[in-house]
Short mmCIF file of C-alpha atoms in Angstrom, two decimals:
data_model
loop_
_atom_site.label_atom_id
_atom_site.label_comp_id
_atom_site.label_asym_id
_atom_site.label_seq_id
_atom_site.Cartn_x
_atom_site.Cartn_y
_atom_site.Cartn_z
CA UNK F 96 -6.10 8.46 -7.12
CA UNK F 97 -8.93 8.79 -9.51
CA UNK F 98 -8.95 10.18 -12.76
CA UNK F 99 -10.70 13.69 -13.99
CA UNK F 100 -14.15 12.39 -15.60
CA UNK F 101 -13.92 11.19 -19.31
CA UNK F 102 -16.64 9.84 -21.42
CA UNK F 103 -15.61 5.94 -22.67
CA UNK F 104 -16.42 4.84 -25.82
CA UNK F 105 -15.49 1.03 -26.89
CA UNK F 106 -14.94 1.07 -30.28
CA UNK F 107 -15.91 -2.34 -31.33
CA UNK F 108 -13.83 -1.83 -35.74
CA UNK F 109 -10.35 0.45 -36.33
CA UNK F 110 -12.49 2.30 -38.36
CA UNK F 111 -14.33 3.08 -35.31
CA UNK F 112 -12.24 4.30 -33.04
CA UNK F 113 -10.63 6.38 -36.39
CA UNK F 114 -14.40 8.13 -36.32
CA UNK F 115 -13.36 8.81 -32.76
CA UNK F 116 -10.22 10.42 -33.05
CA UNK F 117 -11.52 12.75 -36.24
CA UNK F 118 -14.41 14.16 -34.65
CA UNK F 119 -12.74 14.66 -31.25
CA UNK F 120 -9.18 15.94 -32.10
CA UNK F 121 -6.93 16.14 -29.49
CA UNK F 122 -9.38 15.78 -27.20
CA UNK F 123 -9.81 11.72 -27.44
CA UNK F 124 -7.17 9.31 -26.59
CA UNK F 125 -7.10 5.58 -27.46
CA UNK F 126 -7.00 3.45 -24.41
CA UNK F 127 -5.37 -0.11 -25.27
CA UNK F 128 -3.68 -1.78 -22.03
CA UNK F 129 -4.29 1.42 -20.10
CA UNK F 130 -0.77 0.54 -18.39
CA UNK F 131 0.74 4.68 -19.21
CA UNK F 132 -1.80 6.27 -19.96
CA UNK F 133 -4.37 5.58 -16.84
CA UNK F 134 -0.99 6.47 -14.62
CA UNK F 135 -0.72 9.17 -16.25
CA UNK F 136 -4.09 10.49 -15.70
CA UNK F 137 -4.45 9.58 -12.23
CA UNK F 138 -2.12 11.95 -11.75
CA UNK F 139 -3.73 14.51 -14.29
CA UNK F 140 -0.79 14.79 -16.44
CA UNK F 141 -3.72 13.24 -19.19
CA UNK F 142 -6.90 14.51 -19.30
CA UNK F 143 -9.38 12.93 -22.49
CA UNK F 144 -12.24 13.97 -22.85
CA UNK F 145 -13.29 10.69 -24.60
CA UNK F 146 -11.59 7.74 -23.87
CA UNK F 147 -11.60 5.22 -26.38
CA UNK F 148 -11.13 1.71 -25.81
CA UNK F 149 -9.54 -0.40 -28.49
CA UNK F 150 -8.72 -3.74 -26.73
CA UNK F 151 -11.94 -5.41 -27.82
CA UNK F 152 -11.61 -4.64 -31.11
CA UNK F 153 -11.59 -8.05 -32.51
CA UNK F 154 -8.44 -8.78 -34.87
CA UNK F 155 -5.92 -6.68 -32.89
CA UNK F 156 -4.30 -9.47 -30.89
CA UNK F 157 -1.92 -12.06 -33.20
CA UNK F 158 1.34 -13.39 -33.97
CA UNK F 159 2.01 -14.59 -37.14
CA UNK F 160 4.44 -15.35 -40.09
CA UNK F 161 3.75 -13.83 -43.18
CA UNK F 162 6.30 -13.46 -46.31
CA UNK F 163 9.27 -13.79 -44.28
CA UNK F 164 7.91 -11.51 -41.74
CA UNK F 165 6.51 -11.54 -37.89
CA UNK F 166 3.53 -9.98 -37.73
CA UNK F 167 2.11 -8.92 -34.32
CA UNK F 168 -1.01 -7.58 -33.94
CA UNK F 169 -0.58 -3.77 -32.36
CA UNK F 170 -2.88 -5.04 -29.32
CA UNK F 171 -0.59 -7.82 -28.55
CA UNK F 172 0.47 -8.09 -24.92
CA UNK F 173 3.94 -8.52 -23.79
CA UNK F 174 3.27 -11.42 -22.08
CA UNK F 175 2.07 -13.14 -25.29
CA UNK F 176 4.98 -11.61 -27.35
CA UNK F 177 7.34 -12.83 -24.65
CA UNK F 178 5.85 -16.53 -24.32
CA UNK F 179 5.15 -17.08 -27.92
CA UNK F 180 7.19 -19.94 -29.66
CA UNK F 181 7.07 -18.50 -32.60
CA UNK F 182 8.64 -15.40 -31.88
CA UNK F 183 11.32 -16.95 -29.83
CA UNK F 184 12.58 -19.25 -32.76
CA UNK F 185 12.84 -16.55 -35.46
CA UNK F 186 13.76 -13.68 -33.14
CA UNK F 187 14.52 -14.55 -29.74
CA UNK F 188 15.75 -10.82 -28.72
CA UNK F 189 12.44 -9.58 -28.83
CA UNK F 190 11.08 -12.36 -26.19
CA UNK F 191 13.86 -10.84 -24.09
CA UNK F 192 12.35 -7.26 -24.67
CA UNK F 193 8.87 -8.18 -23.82
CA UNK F 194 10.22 -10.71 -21.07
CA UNK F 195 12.39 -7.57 -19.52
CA UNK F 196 9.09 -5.16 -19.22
CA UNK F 197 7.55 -3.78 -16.02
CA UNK F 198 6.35 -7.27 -14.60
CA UNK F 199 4.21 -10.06 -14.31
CA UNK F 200 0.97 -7.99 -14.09
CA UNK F 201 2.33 -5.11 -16.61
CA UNK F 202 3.38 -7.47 -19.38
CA UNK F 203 -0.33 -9.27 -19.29
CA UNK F 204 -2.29 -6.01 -20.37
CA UNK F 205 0.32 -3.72 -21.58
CA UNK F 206 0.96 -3.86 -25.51
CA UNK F 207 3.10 -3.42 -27.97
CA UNK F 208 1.24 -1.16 -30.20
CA UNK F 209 0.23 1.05 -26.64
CA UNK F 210 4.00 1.11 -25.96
CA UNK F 211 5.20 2.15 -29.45
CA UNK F 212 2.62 5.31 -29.94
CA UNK F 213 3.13 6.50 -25.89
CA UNK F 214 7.17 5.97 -27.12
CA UNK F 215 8.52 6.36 -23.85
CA UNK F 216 12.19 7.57 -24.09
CA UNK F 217 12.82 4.47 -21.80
CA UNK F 218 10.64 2.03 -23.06
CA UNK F 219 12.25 -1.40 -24.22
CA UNK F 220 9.94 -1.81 -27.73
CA UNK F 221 11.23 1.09 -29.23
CA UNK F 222 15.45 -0.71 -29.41
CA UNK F 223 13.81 -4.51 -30.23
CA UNK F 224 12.19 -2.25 -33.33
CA UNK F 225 14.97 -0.11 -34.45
CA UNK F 226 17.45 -3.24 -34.30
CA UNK F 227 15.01 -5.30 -36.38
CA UNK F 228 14.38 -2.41 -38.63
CA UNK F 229 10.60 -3.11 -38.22
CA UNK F 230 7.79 -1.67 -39.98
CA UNK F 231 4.76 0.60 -38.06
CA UNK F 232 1.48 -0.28 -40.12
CA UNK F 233 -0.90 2.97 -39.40
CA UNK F 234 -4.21 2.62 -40.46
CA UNK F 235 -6.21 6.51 -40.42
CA UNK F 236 -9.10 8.53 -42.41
CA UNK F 237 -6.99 8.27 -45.47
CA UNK F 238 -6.17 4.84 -45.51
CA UNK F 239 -3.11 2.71 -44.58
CA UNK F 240 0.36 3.44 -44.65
CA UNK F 241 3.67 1.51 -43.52
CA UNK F 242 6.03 3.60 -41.35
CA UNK F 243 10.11 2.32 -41.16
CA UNK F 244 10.90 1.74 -36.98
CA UNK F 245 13.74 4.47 -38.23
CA UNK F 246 11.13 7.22 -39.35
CA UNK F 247 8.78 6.47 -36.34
CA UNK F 248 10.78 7.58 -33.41
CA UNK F 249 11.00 11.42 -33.64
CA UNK F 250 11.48 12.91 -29.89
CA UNK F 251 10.22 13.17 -26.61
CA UNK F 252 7.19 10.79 -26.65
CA UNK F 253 7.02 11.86 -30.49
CA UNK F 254 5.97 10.04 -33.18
CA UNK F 255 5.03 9.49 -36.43
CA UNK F 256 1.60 9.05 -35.51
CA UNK F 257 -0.79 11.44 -35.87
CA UNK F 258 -3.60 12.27 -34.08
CA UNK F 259 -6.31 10.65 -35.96
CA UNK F 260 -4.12 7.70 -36.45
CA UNK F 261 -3.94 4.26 -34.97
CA UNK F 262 -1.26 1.81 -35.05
CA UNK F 263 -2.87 -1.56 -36.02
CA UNK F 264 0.35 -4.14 -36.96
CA UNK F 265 4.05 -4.56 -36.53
CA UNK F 266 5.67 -6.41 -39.30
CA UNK F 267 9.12 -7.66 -38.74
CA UNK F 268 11.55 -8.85 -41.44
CA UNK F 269 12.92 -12.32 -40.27
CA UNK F 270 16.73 -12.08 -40.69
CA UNK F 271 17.71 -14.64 -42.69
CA UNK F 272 21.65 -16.71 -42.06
CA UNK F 273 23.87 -16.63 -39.36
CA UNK F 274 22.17 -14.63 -36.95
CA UNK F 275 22.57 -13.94 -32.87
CA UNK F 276 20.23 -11.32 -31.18
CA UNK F 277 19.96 -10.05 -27.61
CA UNK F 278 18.43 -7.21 -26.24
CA UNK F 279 21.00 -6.27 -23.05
CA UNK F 280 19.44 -3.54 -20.39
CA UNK F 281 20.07 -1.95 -17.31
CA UNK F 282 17.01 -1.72 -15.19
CA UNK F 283 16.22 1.61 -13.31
CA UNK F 284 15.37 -0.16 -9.93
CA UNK F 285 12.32 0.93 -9.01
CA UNK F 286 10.49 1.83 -11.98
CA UNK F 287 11.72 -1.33 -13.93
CA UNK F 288 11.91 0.96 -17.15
CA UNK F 289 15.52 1.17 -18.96
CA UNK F 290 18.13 3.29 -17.69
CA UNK F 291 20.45 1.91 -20.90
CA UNK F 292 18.27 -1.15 -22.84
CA UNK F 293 20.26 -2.05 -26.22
CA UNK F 294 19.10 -4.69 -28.73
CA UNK F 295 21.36 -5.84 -31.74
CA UNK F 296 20.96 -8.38 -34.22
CA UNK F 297 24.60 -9.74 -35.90
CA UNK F 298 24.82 -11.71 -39.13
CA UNK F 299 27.83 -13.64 -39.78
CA UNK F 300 29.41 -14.57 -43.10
CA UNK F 301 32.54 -16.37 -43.63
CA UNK F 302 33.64 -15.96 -39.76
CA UNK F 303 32.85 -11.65 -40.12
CA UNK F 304 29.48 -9.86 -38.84
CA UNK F 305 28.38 -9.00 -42.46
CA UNK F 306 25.54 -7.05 -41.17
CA UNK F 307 25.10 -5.52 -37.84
CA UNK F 308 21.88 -3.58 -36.50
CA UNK F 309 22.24 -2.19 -32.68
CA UNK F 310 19.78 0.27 -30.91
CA UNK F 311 19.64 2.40 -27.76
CA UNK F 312 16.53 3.02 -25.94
CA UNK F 313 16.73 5.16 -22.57
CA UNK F 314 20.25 6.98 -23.82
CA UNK F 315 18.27 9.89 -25.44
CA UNK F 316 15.07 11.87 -26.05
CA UNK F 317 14.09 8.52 -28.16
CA UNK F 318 15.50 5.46 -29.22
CA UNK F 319 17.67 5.37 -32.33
CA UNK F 320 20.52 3.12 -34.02
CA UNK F 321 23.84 3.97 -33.27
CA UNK F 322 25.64 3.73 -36.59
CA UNK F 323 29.03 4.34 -35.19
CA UNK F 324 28.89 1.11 -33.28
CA UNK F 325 27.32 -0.89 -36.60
CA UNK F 326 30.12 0.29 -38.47
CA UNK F 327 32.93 -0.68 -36.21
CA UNK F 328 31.89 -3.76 -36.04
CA UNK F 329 30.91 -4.44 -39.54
CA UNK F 330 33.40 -6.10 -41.61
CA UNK F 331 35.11 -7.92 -38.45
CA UNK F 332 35.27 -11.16 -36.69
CA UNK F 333 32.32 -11.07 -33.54
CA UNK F 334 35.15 -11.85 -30.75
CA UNK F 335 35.84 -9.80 -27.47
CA UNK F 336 38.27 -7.79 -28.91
CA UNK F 337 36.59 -6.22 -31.75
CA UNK F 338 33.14 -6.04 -29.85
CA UNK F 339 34.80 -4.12 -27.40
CA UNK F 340 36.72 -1.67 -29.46
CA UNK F 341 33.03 -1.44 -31.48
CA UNK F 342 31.12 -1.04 -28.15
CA UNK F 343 33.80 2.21 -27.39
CA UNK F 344 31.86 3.73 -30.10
CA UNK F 345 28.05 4.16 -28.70
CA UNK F 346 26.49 7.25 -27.98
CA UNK F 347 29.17 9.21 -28.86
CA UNK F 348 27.71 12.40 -31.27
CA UNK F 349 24.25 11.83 -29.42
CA UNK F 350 22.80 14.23 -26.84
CA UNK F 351 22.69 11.78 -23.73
CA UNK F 352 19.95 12.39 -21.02
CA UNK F 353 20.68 13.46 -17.34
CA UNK F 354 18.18 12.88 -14.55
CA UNK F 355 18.69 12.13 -10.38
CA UNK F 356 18.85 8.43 -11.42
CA UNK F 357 21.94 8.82 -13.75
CA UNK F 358 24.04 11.84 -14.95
CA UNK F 359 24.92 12.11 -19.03
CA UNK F 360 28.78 10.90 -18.15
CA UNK F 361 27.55 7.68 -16.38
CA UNK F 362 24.56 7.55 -18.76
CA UNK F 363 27.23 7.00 -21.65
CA UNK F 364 29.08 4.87 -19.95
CA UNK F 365 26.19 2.46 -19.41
CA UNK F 366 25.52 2.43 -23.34
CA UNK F 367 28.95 1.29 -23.33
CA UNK F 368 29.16 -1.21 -21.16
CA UNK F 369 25.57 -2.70 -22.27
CA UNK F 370 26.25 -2.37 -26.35
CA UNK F 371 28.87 -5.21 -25.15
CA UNK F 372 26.94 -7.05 -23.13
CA UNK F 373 24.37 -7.25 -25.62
CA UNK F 374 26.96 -7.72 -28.49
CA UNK F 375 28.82 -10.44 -26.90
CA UNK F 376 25.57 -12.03 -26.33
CA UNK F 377 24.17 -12.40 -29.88
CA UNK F 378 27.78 -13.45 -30.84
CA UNK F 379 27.80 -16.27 -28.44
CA UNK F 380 23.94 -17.08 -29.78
CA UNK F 381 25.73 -17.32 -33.55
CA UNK C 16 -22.60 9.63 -17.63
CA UNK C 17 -22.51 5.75 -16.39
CA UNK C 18 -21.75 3.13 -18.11
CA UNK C 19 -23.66 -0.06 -17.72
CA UNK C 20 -21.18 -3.62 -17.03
CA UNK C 21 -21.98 -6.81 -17.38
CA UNK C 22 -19.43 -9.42 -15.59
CA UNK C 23 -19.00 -12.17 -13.17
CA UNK C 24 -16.86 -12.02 -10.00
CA UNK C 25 -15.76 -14.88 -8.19
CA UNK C 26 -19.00 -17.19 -10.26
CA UNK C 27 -21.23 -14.91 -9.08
CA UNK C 28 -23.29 -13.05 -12.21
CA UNK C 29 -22.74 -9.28 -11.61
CA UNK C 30 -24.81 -6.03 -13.46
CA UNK C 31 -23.95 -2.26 -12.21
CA UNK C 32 -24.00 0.99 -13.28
CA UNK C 33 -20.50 2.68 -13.29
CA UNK C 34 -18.59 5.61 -13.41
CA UNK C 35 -16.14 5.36 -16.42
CA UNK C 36 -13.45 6.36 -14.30
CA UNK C 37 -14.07 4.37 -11.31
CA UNK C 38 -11.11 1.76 -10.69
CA UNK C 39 -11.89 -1.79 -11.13
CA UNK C 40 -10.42 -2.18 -7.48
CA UNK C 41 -12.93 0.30 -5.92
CA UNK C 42 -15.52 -1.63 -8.11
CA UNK C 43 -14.22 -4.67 -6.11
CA UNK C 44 -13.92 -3.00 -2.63
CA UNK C 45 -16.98 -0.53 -2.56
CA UNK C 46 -18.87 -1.45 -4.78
CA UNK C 47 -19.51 -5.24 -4.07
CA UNK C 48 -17.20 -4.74 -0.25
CA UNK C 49 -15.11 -7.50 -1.45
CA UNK C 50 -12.05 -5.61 0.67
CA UNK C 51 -10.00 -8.77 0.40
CA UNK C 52 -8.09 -7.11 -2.69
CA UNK C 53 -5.93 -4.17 -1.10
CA UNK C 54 -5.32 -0.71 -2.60
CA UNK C 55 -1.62 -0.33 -1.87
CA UNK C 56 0.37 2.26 -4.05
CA UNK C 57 -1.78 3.15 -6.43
CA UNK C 58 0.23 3.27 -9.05
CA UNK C 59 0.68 -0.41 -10.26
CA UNK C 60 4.18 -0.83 -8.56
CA UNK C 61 3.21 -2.88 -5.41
CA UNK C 62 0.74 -5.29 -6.70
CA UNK C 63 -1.70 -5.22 -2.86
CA UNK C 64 -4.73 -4.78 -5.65
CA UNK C 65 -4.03 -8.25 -7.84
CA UNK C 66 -6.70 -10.06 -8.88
CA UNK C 67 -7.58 -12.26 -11.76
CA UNK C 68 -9.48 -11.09 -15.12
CA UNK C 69 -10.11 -13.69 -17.53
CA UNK C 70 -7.27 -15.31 -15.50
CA UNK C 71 -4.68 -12.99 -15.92
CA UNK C 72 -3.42 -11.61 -12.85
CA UNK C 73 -4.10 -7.63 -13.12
CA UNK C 74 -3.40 -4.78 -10.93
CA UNK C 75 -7.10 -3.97 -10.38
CA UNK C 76 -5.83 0.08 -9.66
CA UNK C 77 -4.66 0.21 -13.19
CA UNK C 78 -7.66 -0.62 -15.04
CA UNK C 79 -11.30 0.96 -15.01
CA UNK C 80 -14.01 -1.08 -14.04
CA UNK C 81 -15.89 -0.57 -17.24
CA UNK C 82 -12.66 -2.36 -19.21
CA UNK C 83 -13.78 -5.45 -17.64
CA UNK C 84 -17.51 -5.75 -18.59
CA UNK C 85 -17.65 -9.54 -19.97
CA UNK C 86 -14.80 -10.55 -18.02
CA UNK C 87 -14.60 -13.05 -15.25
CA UNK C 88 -12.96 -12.02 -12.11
CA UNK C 89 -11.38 -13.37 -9.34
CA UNK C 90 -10.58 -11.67 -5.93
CA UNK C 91 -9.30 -13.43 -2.76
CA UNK C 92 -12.19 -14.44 -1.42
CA UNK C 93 -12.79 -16.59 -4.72
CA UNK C 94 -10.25 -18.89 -3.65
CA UNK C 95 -10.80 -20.95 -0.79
CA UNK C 96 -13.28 -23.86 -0.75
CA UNK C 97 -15.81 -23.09 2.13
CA UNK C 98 -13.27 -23.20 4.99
CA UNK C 99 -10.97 -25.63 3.24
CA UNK C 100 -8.14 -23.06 2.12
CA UNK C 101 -6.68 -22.75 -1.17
CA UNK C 102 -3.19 -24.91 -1.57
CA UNK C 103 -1.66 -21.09 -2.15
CA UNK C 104 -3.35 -19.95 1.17
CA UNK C 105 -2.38 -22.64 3.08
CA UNK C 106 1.35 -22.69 2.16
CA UNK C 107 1.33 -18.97 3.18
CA UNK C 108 -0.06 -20.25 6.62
CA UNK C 109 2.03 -23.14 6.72
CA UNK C 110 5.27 -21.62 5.54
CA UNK C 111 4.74 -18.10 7.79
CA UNK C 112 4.68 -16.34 4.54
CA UNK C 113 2.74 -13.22 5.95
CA UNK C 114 3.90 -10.90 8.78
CA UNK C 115 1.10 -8.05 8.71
CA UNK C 116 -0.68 -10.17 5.63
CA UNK C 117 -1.61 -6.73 3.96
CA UNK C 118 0.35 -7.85 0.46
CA UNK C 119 -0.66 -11.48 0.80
CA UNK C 120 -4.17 -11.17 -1.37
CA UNK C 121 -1.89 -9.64 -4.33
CA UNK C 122 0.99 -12.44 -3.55
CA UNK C 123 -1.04 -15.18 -3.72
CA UNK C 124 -3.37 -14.49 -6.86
CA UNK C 125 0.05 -13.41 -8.51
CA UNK C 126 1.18 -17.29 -7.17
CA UNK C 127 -1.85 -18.77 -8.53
CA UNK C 128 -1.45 -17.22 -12.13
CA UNK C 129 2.54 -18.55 -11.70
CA UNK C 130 1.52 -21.72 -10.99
CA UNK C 131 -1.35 -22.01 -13.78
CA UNK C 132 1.50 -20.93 -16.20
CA UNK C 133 4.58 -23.12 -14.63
CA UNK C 134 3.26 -26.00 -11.88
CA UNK C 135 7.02 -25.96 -10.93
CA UNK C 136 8.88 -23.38 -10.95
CA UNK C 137 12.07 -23.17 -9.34
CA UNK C 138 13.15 -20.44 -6.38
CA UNK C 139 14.28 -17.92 -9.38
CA UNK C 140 11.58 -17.85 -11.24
CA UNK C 141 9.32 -17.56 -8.23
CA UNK C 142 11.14 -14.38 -7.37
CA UNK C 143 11.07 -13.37 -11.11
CA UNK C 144 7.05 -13.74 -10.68
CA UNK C 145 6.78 -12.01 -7.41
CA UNK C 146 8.77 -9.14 -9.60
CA UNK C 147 5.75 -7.00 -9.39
CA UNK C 148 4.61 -7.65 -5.61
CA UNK C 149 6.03 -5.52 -2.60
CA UNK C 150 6.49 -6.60 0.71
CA UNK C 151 7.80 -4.34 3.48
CA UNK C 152 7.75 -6.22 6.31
CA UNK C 153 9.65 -9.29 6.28
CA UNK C 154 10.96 -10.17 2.68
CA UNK C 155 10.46 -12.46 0.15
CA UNK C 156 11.97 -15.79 2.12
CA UNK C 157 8.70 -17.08 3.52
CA UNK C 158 6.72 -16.31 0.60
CA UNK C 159 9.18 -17.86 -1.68
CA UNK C 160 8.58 -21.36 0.75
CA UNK C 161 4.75 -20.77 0.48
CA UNK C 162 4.49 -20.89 -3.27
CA UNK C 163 6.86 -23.52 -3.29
CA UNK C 164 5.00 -25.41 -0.47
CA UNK C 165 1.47 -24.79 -2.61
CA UNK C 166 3.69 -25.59 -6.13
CA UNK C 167 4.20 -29.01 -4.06
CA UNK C 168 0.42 -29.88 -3.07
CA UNK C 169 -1.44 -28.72 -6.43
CA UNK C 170 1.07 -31.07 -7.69
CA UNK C 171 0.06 -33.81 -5.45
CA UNK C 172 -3.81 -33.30 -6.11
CA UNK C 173 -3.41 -33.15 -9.88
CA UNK C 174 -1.62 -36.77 -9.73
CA UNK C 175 -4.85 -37.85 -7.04
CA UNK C 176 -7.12 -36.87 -9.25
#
């Protein structure tokens, strides 16, 4: 299958490829890994007019620490993420989420910044971002602005991004204390995307989860926190018994998707079964 | 509208003209007939197209040709030594690890990366790697023994040299 004809631009700055987007609208696309959006328009479901490569723009691609946060570059592959050192001691959940992606091939050009603006409603990024209430740094015409994980994820392969916009960073607050993480998923078979992925992060304090963050991605029309489940478990010690009656809790008040692959009933019962997984998991990584 | 790319494939210095849109695998195939690296799928599941860029193993139906001017690419046929096979190829020979050999470019450039990245991995993560790489004829046993065969003799010639 070969794409409809395009016209490909590298942009060599972010301020570039922002020239890009303004004087072509809608009709431009930013091409980082390619690894969604060239699928999608081989099989015309995209179809740019200008096609604007961002993965040589120099200063895209790094993981770093920074005030007591990671800081990843948005053209950062998965693989990188995944095998990075640096990453896995502060935040070892999210080495899960980039090891769990596609595969071998997939997770070397594929990126994180590509994943979070296509937003997938079964994408794996979207949960590790949500659970480590991470911050979206946009960079467009009128200048820079830092977008909350929570305000970023808005439907259906919605964002907050607009269409002149480009994501350039993802800044991550290191938790701090007691922590355990894990990112827990259910892999749709053939397509390797999440049927049920769910990240948490739990702090403990005095034997009790003082704080606990925990995210669906593949449930819904996007990836959100489910509160319910946070609050359960809140307040209590991190054993079986109160992760499971916390785990009863997910993706209750949420619209749950249906497809062929899995029905809303079993669908819910998934986010179940994997908010425990992944909860007993970070408790036994306390 | 072309696009002019600069790149090297398999050592050799390459220049073309290109199509934005053409797929860096038809570059590879029709373009210079290297028709070692297979178009399977088409859709990045099955991994038939792999090939190296900058040594990262890539399905080559999943990115344009013109995303890989600069690069340095290697196909199949970049592998073996004259006639003296590649440790990868031979363990496939060795070990059976082909039945109708149309996956085995994509296995064993997805091997090579593996074993660049982790000179010994164990059965799991071998499987883990070939994640990516479909074979429909006769599973994953042989090819498992190949890389593990090939994981084996790099070994050995690392500790000759």
């Amino acid at each position: 299958m070969i794409p409809n004809k395009f016209d490909y631009q590298k942009a060599t700055t972010v301020e570039e490829a922002i020239e890009y987007l303004v004087e072509y609208g809608d009709e431009a696309k930013l091409l980082a890994g390619g690894h969604s959006l060239l699928p999608a328009m081989k099989l015309r479901l995209n179809n740019p007019v200008k096609l604007v490569d961002i993965n040589r723009i120099p200063g895209l691609k790094y993981i770093r620490e920074e005030n007591a946060m990671l800081c990843l570059g948005a053209a950062t592959t998965h693989y990188d993420i995944e095998s990075s050192e640096l990453v896995k001691s502060k935040i070892p959940m999210l080495c899960q989420v980039a090891a769990s992606i596609g595969d071998l091939q997939v997770r070397n050009m594929g990126t994180i910044g590509g994943s979070l603006a296509h937003a997938d409603p079964a994408a794996d990024w979207p949960a590790g971002m949500l659970a480590t209430e991470a911050i979206i740094v946009i960079q467009g015409p009128e200048g820079t602005k830092n977008v909350p994980a929570k305000d970023f994820f808005m439907g259906l392969y919605t964002t907050a991004l607009a269409e002149n916009e480009i994501i350039t960073e993802i800044r991550i607050p290191i938790p701090e204390g007691n922590i355990g993480t894990a990112y827990a998923k259910c892999v749709q078979p053939a397509s390797r995307f999440a049927l049920v992925g769910c990240a948490t992060i739990i702090s403990k304090n005095n034997g009790l989860c003082d704080r606990v963050k925990l995210a669906f991605t593949g449930v819904s029309v996007n990836a959100f926190c489910d509160e319910a489940v946070e609050h359960a478990l809140t307040g209590h010690a991190p054993d079986v018994d109160n992760i499971t009656i916390a785990a009863e809790k997910a993706a209750i008040n949420v619209d749950v998707l249906s497809d062929h692959f899995a029905s809303e009933n079993y669908r819910r019962h998934l986010a179940k079964v994997y908010a425990k997984k992944a909860l007993m998991e970070a408790a036994n990584n306390l | 509208m072309v696009s002019p790319i600069h790149l090297k494939v398999n050592g050799q210095p390459r220049s073309d003209e290109v199509e934005p849109r053409l797929l860096l695998v038809y570059y590879l195939r029709e373009v210079l007939n290297l028709t070692g690296t297979h178009v399977g799928c088409d859709t990045s599941s099955c991994g038939a197209c792999v090939v190296l860029v900058d040594g990262k193993a890539v399905k080559s139906c999943t990115m344009l040709a013109v995303q890989a001017d600069g690069s340095e690419i290697t196909t199949i046929e970049g592998l073996a030594n004259g006639s003296e096979l590649h440790p990868i190829q031979e363990g496939f020979k060795e070990q059976h690890g082909l039945q109708c050999g149309f996956c085995t470019p994509g296995m064993i450039m997805t091997a090579l990366q593996l074993l660049e990245r982790n000179p010994d991995p164990n059965e799991a993560e071998i499987r883990e790697a070939l994640d990516g790489n479909y074979c429909r004829c006769t599973g994953y046993h042989n090819v498992v023994k190949a890389i593990q065969y090939a994981a084996k003799k790099m070994k050995k010639e690392v500790f000759h040299d």
